[in-house]
Amino acid sequence: MDQAVLERQLLKLLSLHAPVKARKLASVLADEFGLHVDRSDVNSALYRLKSGEKTSVDSSYQWSLVGHSSPNVSKPKTTESVVVPIEPAQPTITFTPEQQSIIDLDPFQHLLIRGQAGSGKTTVLAARAGRMLSAMNKGSLLFLTYNTALCAYVKNAFQQAGMKGDIDVRTFHDWSRVAAKELGADFVGWINSKSRTEQLKKLIEEGRDELGEHRLYDLKASPHLLGWWSDEIAWLFGQHVTHLNEYLDIERIGRGTAIRVSNEDRRFVWFVFELYQEWLEETQQEDYDNPAGLILRALMEQQATDLPESLRYDHVMVDEVQDFDKSWLLAAVKIPRVSLSLAGDLAQKIYRRSFTWSSVGIQVMGGRSRRLSASHRTTRQIMQVAECLLKDNDVTASSDYTVPVAPRKNGPVVTRVIGSDPRHSYERGYEHIAREFKLMRTTTVAVALPFTRQLYPATKALEKLGVKAKNAKGASLGKFGGGVVVTTYHQLKGLEFDHVVVMGLHDAQYPGRLLEALPEEDRPDEMNLMRRILYVALTRAKQSVTLVGSDPFCRFFDDIPAEFFETVS
């Protein structure tokens, strides 16, 4: 619909129905005039009219004509961004010519750095940041990561690389929260996947009441649908799908085939999706899988396309970019004034997120796309096992995939500790850790388990054997400096340790327990993801890897040659 026509229609409807929510106005346009207009289009038009002082919105996100608004019109709040100072240090790293050539590239264009695990991507980004700020003797720089553990690790990398100057190191979620508040958003907090699922139960019932029965609404007959709904909502946020027509046209890459969704089905999904967005808006919360939504929506409400200068930086760097979503990068590309540098490796993609560079407006062709061709962290013996985990993985067919190169460093073969049953395997694993690492203080040993609930029992079991172990996630893990730390597989991402012990590798648990709830058709994609998670875990190690489980052992290691292991049973 023409923008001016839509605005005239909305003004007429507001004179009759105010105060009213955007979704209701969209319904009226459809029911009374036969015009399908997405809620997001209605919102955009209402905010345009608001900027012209023709409409107003109250704290419940109900719209009125000016002069008929609620007294509780929300007022913008501002939050100052916090810059983390990095103390100057003398460089402790010697870079290879390949790494140095990337560090020295001119800072006036976008840059993509690809490289396998241990190739030094994060360290190269850190050194490049230091060079930019010291060479120009001015400027601002934002370094974005996925989680708090990486933030702490990156700060240490800056110090090791001889960083001089101030730099803002943040998770993307933290940056979006602070930036959105400065843009005037009333943000209370994040909604996690568990809370999202609970709310979706209620909204699906609303959908059933309003639209009638539908197979995707029948949660009693198909309880597994609730997990599908939660994942579909997260996927819609990640792909920044804002209009029904986009959803009808888009290819649902990565969403599996067990539940097939026709265009008619998508209309029923979209109805619930809009209800969920409306609920988030009313409660001033945001879905954890939609941090970019805070920014993109705040800009829409202000009828702006660019961030204000106060929220921009001269240079932006994004580490582990393969685990960012399309919507995240759509927001991130708005931040830099001068350059955007990205580093990633598809083999280390451990979340179901996807994008193409062109879809987010990033040009990284030719000399602005560089590869780091070797691993300087791990050993040849560890990498030959890790590389087998990627055989026939879905990411290896992509042109962005970096084929691992065998490291030059040698070390012991990978150890397998196998118990007679799961309980016995854990006991043997803890005994192995006590025997090999008990007296280590400055050496770093990561003990990784599949699930968070296992961390506390594992820490206590090690303490009974005289091992001083720390249970850590997030920033405390990123700052870990020596001894034994207990954490999850996922938390190892982006970090490095002298020794890594991967526990819980009895097939009934990993992957068995995680696959049993999935339809048969969707299991191959899930197994590809789980293989990459183990690849990441193994390649965190600088010296040795130990795998702990019971027979039948994790199926992902079945086809790896026996000579690659030393098995203790």
CSV table of C-alpha atoms in Angstrom, one decimal, residues 133 138-142 166 312-316 337:
chain,number,residue,atom,x,y,z
A,133,LEU,CA,44.9,3.2,17.2
A,138,LYS,CA,43.3,8.8,17.8
A,139,GLY,CA,40.0,7.1,17.1
A,140,SER,CA,37.6,4.8,18.8
A,141,LEU,CA,37.4,1.0,18.5
A,142,LEU,CA,34.7,-1.5,19.5
A,166,ASP,CA,41.3,2.5,25.1
A,312,ARG,CA,29.3,5.0,16.4
A,313,TYR,CA,33.0,4.0,16.5
A,314,ASP,CA,35.7,4.6,14.0
A,315,HIS,CA,36.5,0.9,13.8
A,316,VAL,CA,34.6,-2.3,14.7
A,337,ARG,CA,32.7,5.1,10.5
